[in-house]
Amino acid sequence: MKLSKQAIAKNSVLPWPYTAKTPSVGTLPQMNNDSLPALFRPLHIRSLVLKNRIVVSPMCTYSSENGFLNDWHLVHLGQFAIGGAALVIQEATAVQPNGRITPYDAGLWMDEQMEMTERIVQFIHSQNCAAGIQLAHAGRKASTKAPFHQQPGNRTEPVYVTNKDGGWSDNVVGPSALPFAETYCIPKEISLEEIDQFKQNFVKSVERAKKCGFDFLEIHAAHGYLLSEFLSPSSNKRTDDYGGSFENRIRLLLELTSLVRQAWPSTRPLSIRLSCEEWIGEDGWTITDTLRLIPQLVELGVDIIDTSSGGNSSCQQLPVPLEPGYQVPFSEAIKKSNYGARIMTAPVGLITQAKQANDIIERGHGDLVLIAREFLRDPHFPLRAARELGVNEMSWPPQYQRARQ
């Protein structure tokens, strides 16, 4: 097959043999699921069927320009699909320009950003892998330097980017005019009109994600970004309907979730990432608050809780040393609650070993495992995990067969 230069240059996935289109990659022969390690048993979520329980967690790479994805993202995300993951979730993607963490964040706030995004989704699908996206707004932690542009260990250097240097430090918003830390800019208290605009922009991004072909959508309500800031009494000091009581502080997340569930196809899963524990005690958001919130999310049609923690306070006290899977107990607590049978959970954080991941599923502490940094070290983690757990029948991409033995 000979393609024209115009066809090769076009931003679309090229036909076989130029793509590694291998519908069988990561699949298993017909066999009794009960004989498989729990990590490799298929999972049904609404109409989506995942071939295993291994998910690539959304990981910011700070490699976009004006929100546009590029070839970096195609290769970065595509490698995980080749490696046998069941679901690859695109990094936190901003629904508004001022909702980016850094000037280099991914975005989906305008139609023009859809072309490359759709191309990446198509490639992920070509590898028999589901494609997900996490939509977000950074709130008071916006307009900051990318981690690799910050001076390591310098706790006094401002981390925010001014308008002069390409940021939007005069248009950073939060539930209250409280900075995350002294080195961050002071946000404006977001107005009711701006809250309405945020919800409208979020829904428009959901509609774009649907058109791009994503199978899975996640609302980012963790790590001290806008929705997380509204949940916590440590960052939300408002006196209107969005602040004060527990019911008021969860209002924005519930309103947004309802709108998203209406805009997102009923056949496709909806997830929410929560910081289940803020790590500052009763002055912040706790696992008790999380368990109190879960029933309302279930009633709104949320399918999965992505159980993370922290990130909303510079005073947080994480357990030292951090143990492998240190956030799994949050997932376990949800599964043991009265609503545990009605919602799935996906623990994340220091999950690096095949047996460790399998035990989480086997013991009922989670339905999926979200893996981040281990995928950066080993993009083919699922293939390695299958071998270590004795699943020798798992198929590899035909282009890689020579390395299988």
Coordinates of C-alpha atoms in Angstrom, one line a residue, residues 56-398:
V56 CA -3.8 3.7 33.3
S57 CA -4.4 6.6 35.8
P58 CA -4.6 10.1 34.4
M59 CA -1.1 11.6 34.7
C60 CA -0.3 15.3 33.8
T61 CA 2.6 15.6 31.5
Y62 CA 2.5 19.4 31.0
S63 CA 3.3 19.1 27.3
S64 CA 0.4 20.9 25.5
E65 CA 0.3 24.4 23.9
N66 CA -2.9 26.3 24.5
G67 CA -4.5 23.1 25.5
F68 CA -3.8 21.3 22.2
L69 CA -2.6 17.7 22.4
N70 CA 0.2 16.7 20.0
D71 CA 2.4 13.7 18.9
W72 CA 3.8 13.5 22.4
H73 CA 0.4 12.5 23.8
L74 CA -0.3 10.1 20.9
V75 CA 3.0 8.2 21.7
H76 CA 2.7 8.6 25.5
L77 CA -0.9 7.3 25.7
G78 CA -0.6 4.9 22.8
Q79 CA 2.2 2.9 24.4
F80 CA 0.0 1.9 27.3
A81 CA -2.7 0.6 25.0
I82 CA -0.1 -1.5 23.2
G83 CA 1.0 -2.8 26.6
G84 CA -2.3 -4.5 27.4
A85 CA -4.1 -2.0 29.7
A86 CA -7.9 -2.3 29.7
L87 CA -8.5 1.4 29.9
V88 CA -6.2 4.4 29.3
I89 CA -7.4 7.7 30.9
Q90 CA -6.2 10.9 29.4
E91 CA -4.6 13.3 31.8
A92 CA -6.5 16.1 33.6
T93 CA -8.0 18.1 30.8
A94 CA -9.2 21.6 31.5
V95 CA -12.7 22.8 30.7
Q96 CA -11.7 26.5 30.8
P97 CA -8.4 28.2 30.0
N98 CA -8.1 29.6 33.5
G99 CA -8.8 26.0 34.8
R100 CA -5.4 24.7 33.8
I101 CA -2.9 23.9 36.4
T102 CA -0.1 25.2 34.2
P103 CA 0.1 26.9 30.8
Y104 CA 1.0 23.5 29.4
D105 CA -2.1 21.5 30.4
A106 CA -4.4 19.6 28.1
G107 CA -7.7 21.3 27.3
L108 CA -11.0 20.5 25.7
W109 CA -12.7 23.9 26.0
M110 CA -13.0 24.5 22.2
D111 CA -13.9 22.4 19.2
E112 CA -10.5 22.9 17.6
Q113 CA -8.9 20.8 20.3
M114 CA -10.9 17.8 19.3
E115 CA -9.0 16.7 16.2
M116 CA -5.8 15.4 17.9
T117 CA -7.8 14.2 20.8
E118 CA -10.0 12.1 18.5
R119 CA -6.9 10.7 16.7
I120 CA -5.5 9.5 20.0
V121 CA -8.8 7.8 21.0
Q122 CA -8.9 6.0 17.6
F123 CA -5.4 4.7 18.1
I124 CA -6.2 3.5 21.7
H125 CA -9.3 1.7 20.3
S126 CA -7.2 0.1 17.6
Q127 CA -5.4 -1.8 20.3
N128 CA -8.5 -3.3 21.8
C129 CA -8.3 -0.8 24.7
A130 CA -10.9 1.5 26.1
A131 CA -10.2 5.3 26.2
G132 CA -11.1 7.6 29.1
I133 CA -10.7 11.2 29.9
Q134 CA -10.6 13.2 33.1
L135 CA -12.1 16.6 33.0
A136 CA -10.9 19.2 35.5
H137 CA -10.6 22.8 36.7
A138 CA -7.6 23.6 38.9
G139 CA -9.2 26.3 40.9
R140 CA -6.8 28.2 43.2
K141 CA -3.9 25.9 42.1
A142 CA -4.1 27.2 38.6
S143 CA -1.5 29.3 36.7
T144 CA 1.5 27.6 38.2
K145 CA 4.8 26.5 36.8
A146 CA 5.2 22.9 35.6
P147 CA 7.0 20.8 38.2
F148 CA 10.1 20.5 36.0
H149 CA 10.2 24.3 35.8
Q150 CA 10.3 24.7 39.5
Q151 CA 13.4 24.8 41.6
P152 CA 13.6 21.5 43.6
G153 CA 13.5 22.1 47.4
N154 CA 13.0 25.8 47.1
R155 CA 10.0 26.5 49.4
T156 CA 10.1 30.3 49.1
E157 CA 10.2 30.8 45.3
P158 CA 6.7 31.7 43.9
V159 CA 5.3 28.9 41.9
Y160 CA 2.7 30.8 40.1
V161 CA 3.0 32.2 36.6
T162 CA 2.2 35.9 36.1
N163 CA 0.3 37.3 33.1
K164 CA 3.5 38.8 31.9
D165 CA 5.1 35.4 31.7
G166 CA 2.2 33.6 30.0
G167 CA 0.0 32.8 33.0
W168 CA -3.3 34.3 34.3
S169 CA -2.5 34.9 37.9
D170 CA -5.1 37.8 37.9
N171 CA -7.8 35.4 36.9
V172 CA -7.3 32.4 39.3
V173 CA -10.5 31.6 41.1
G174 CA -11.4 29.5 44.2
P175 CA -14.4 29.1 46.5
S176 CA -12.8 31.7 48.7
A177 CA -9.9 34.2 48.4
L178 CA -7.5 31.8 50.2
P179 CA -4.2 30.8 48.6
F180 CA -3.1 27.2 48.7
A181 CA 0.2 28.2 50.1
E182 CA 2.3 31.4 50.5
T183 CA 4.1 30.7 47.2
Y184 CA 0.7 30.5 45.3
C185 CA -1.2 33.5 44.1
I186 CA -4.3 34.7 46.0
P187 CA -7.4 33.6 44.1
K188 CA -10.5 35.6 43.5
E189 CA -13.7 34.3 45.2
I190 CA -15.6 32.8 42.2
S191 CA -18.9 34.5 41.7
L192 CA -22.3 32.9 41.2
E193 CA -22.2 33.9 37.6
E194 CA -18.8 32.3 37.1
I195 CA -20.0 29.1 38.8
D196 CA -22.8 28.9 36.3
Q197 CA -20.3 29.5 33.5
F198 CA -18.0 26.8 34.8
K199 CA -20.9 24.3 34.8
Q200 CA -21.9 25.3 31.3
N201 CA -18.3 25.0 30.0
F202 CA -17.9 21.6 31.8
V203 CA -20.9 20.2 30.1
K204 CA -19.7 21.5 26.7
S205 CA -16.4 19.7 27.3
V206 CA -18.3 16.5 28.1
E207 CA -20.2 16.8 24.8
R208 CA -16.8 17.2 23.0
A209 CA -15.5 14.2 24.8
K210 CA -18.5 12.2 23.6
K211 CA -17.9 13.2 20.0
C212 CA -14.3 12.3 20.3
G213 CA -15.4 8.7 21.1
F214 CA -14.3 8.3 24.7
D215 CA -15.7 5.3 26.4
F216 CA -15.2 6.5 30.0
L217 CA -15.5 9.9 31.7
E218 CA -14.1 11.1 35.0
I219 CA -14.8 14.2 37.0
H220 CA -11.8 15.4 38.9
A221 CA -12.9 16.4 42.4
A222 CA -9.6 15.7 44.2
H223 CA -6.2 17.0 45.0
G224 CA -7.2 20.5 46.0
Y225 CA -8.5 21.6 42.6
L226 CA -11.8 23.5 42.3
L227 CA -14.4 20.9 43.1
S228 CA -12.2 19.6 45.9
E229 CA -11.8 23.1 47.3
F230 CA -15.5 23.5 47.5
L231 CA -15.9 20.2 49.4
S232 CA -13.5 21.1 52.2
P233 CA -14.2 23.5 55.1
S234 CA -10.5 24.3 55.1
S235 CA -10.7 26.0 51.7
N236 CA -14.3 26.9 51.5
K237 CA -15.3 29.8 53.7
R238 CA -18.3 31.0 51.7
T239 CA -21.5 32.2 53.4
D240 CA -23.8 31.6 50.4
D241 CA -25.5 28.4 49.2
Y242 CA -22.2 26.9 48.2
G243 CA -20.5 27.3 51.6
G244 CA -20.8 26.6 55.3
S245 CA -22.7 23.4 56.0
F246 CA -21.8 20.0 54.5
E247 CA -24.9 20.1 52.3
N248 CA -23.8 23.5 50.9
R249 CA -20.2 22.5 50.3
I250 CA -21.2 19.4 48.3
R251 CA -23.8 21.3 46.3
L252 CA -21.6 22.3 43.4
L253 CA -20.3 18.7 42.9
L254 CA -23.8 17.3 43.0
E255 CA -25.2 19.9 40.6
L256 CA -22.3 19.3 38.2
T257 CA -22.6 15.6 38.4
S258 CA -26.3 15.7 37.6
L259 CA -25.6 17.9 34.5
V260 CA -22.8 15.6 33.4
R261 CA -24.8 12.4 33.8
Q262 CA -27.5 14.0 31.6
A263 CA -25.0 15.0 28.9
W264 CA -22.9 11.8 29.0
P265 CA -24.5 8.8 27.3
S266 CA -26.3 6.5 29.7
T267 CA -24.4 3.5 28.3
R268 CA -21.0 4.9 29.2
P269 CA -19.5 4.8 32.7
L270 CA -19.0 7.9 34.8
S271 CA -16.3 8.1 37.5
I272 CA -15.4 10.7 40.1
R273 CA -11.9 11.1 41.6
L274 CA -12.2 12.1 45.3
S275 CA -9.6 13.0 47.8
C276 CA -11.2 10.7 50.4
E277 CA -9.1 12.1 53.2
E278 CA -7.5 15.6 53.4
W279 CA -4.9 14.5 56.0
I280 CA -5.4 17.5 58.3
G281 CA -7.9 16.0 60.7
E282 CA -11.4 17.2 61.5
D283 CA -10.7 20.7 60.1
G284 CA -10.7 19.3 56.6
W285 CA -12.5 16.7 54.5
T286 CA -12.3 13.2 56.0
I287 CA -13.2 9.7 55.0
T288 CA -16.3 10.1 57.1
D289 CA -17.4 13.0 54.9
T290 CA -16.6 10.8 51.8
L291 CA -18.9 8.0 53.1
R292 CA -21.6 10.6 53.7
L293 CA -21.3 11.8 50.2
I294 CA -21.3 8.5 48.4
P295 CA -25.1 7.7 48.6
Q296 CA -25.9 11.0 46.8
L297 CA -23.4 10.2 44.0
V298 CA -24.9 6.8 43.6
E299 CA -28.3 8.2 43.2
L300 CA -27.0 10.6 40.5
G301 CA -25.7 7.7 38.4
V302 CA -22.0 7.7 39.3
D303 CA -20.5 4.3 38.6
I304 CA -17.0 4.5 40.1
I305 CA -15.2 6.3 42.8
D306 CA -11.5 6.8 42.1
T307 CA -10.1 6.8 45.6
S308 CA -7.2 9.2 46.1
S309 CA -6.4 11.6 48.9
G310 CA -4.7 14.8 49.9
G311 CA -3.6 17.8 47.9
N312 CA -5.9 20.4 49.3
S313 CA -3.8 21.8 52.1
S314 CA -0.1 22.6 52.4
C315 CA -0.4 21.5 56.0
Q316 CA -1.4 17.9 55.2
Q317 CA 0.4 15.2 57.2
L318 CA 0.7 12.1 55.2
P319 CA 1.6 8.9 56.9
V320 CA 5.4 8.4 57.0
P321 CA 6.7 6.3 55.5
L322 CA 4.1 5.9 52.8
E323 CA 3.2 2.2 52.5
P324 CA 2.5 0.5 49.2
G325 CA -1.2 0.9 48.4
Y326 CA -1.6 3.4 51.3
Q327 CA -4.9 4.7 49.8
V328 CA -6.5 1.3 49.4
P329 CA -8.2 1.5 52.8
F330 CA -10.4 4.3 51.5
S331 CA -11.6 2.1 48.7
E332 CA -12.1 -0.7 51.1
A333 CA -14.2 1.5 53.4
I334 CA -16.5 2.4 50.6
K335 CA -16.9 -1.2 49.6
K336 CA -17.8 -2.1 53.2
S337 CA -20.4 0.7 53.5
N338 CA -24.1 0.3 53.0
Y339 CA -23.7 1.5 49.4
G340 CA -20.6 -0.5 48.6
A341 CA -22.5 -3.0 46.5
R342 CA -24.0 -0.2 44.4
I343 CA -20.8 1.5 43.3
M344 CA -17.4 0.4 42.1
T345 CA -14.1 1.7 43.4
A346 CA -10.7 2.1 41.9
P347 CA -7.8 2.6 44.4
V348 CA -4.7 4.5 43.2
G349 CA -1.3 5.2 44.7
L350 CA 1.9 3.2 45.1
I351 CA 0.5 0.1 43.4
T352 CA 3.5 -1.4 41.6
Q353 CA 3.4 -5.2 41.8
A354 CA 1.3 -7.7 40.1
K355 CA 0.4 -9.7 43.2
Q356 CA -0.4 -6.5 45.1
A357 CA -2.8 -5.4 42.4
N358 CA -4.4 -8.8 42.2
D359 CA -4.9 -9.0 45.9
I360 CA -6.8 -5.7 45.9
I361 CA -9.3 -7.2 43.5
E362 CA -9.3 -10.7 45.1
R363 CA -10.1 -9.4 48.5
G364 CA -12.9 -7.1 47.3
H365 CA -11.1 -3.9 48.3
G366 CA -11.6 -2.5 44.8
D367 CA -13.0 -3.4 41.4
L368 CA -10.2 -1.8 39.4
V369 CA -6.7 -0.7 40.1
L370 CA -5.4 2.6 38.7
I371 CA -1.7 2.6 38.1
A372 CA 0.4 5.7 37.3
R373 CA 4.1 5.9 37.9
E374 CA 4.7 2.2 37.4
F375 CA 3.3 2.6 33.9
L376 CA 6.0 5.2 33.3
R377 CA 8.6 2.8 34.4
D378 CA 7.1 -0.1 32.5
P379 CA 4.4 0.7 29.8
H380 CA 3.8 -3.0 29.4
F381 CA 3.0 -3.7 33.0
P382 CA -0.1 -5.8 32.2
L383 CA 2.0 -8.1 30.0
R384 CA 4.5 -8.5 32.9
A385 CA 1.7 -8.9 35.5
A386 CA 0.1 -11.6 33.4
R387 CA 3.3 -13.6 33.2
E388 CA 4.0 -13.2 36.9
L389 CA 0.5 -14.4 37.8
G390 CA 0.7 -17.4 35.5
V391 CA -1.6 -16.1 32.7
N392 CA 0.6 -17.3 29.9
E393 CA -2.2 -17.3 27.3
M394 CA -2.6 -13.5 27.2
S395 CA -2.0 -12.3 23.6
W396 CA 0.8 -9.8 22.7
P397 CA 0.8 -7.4 19.7
P398 CA 2.1 -9.5 16.7

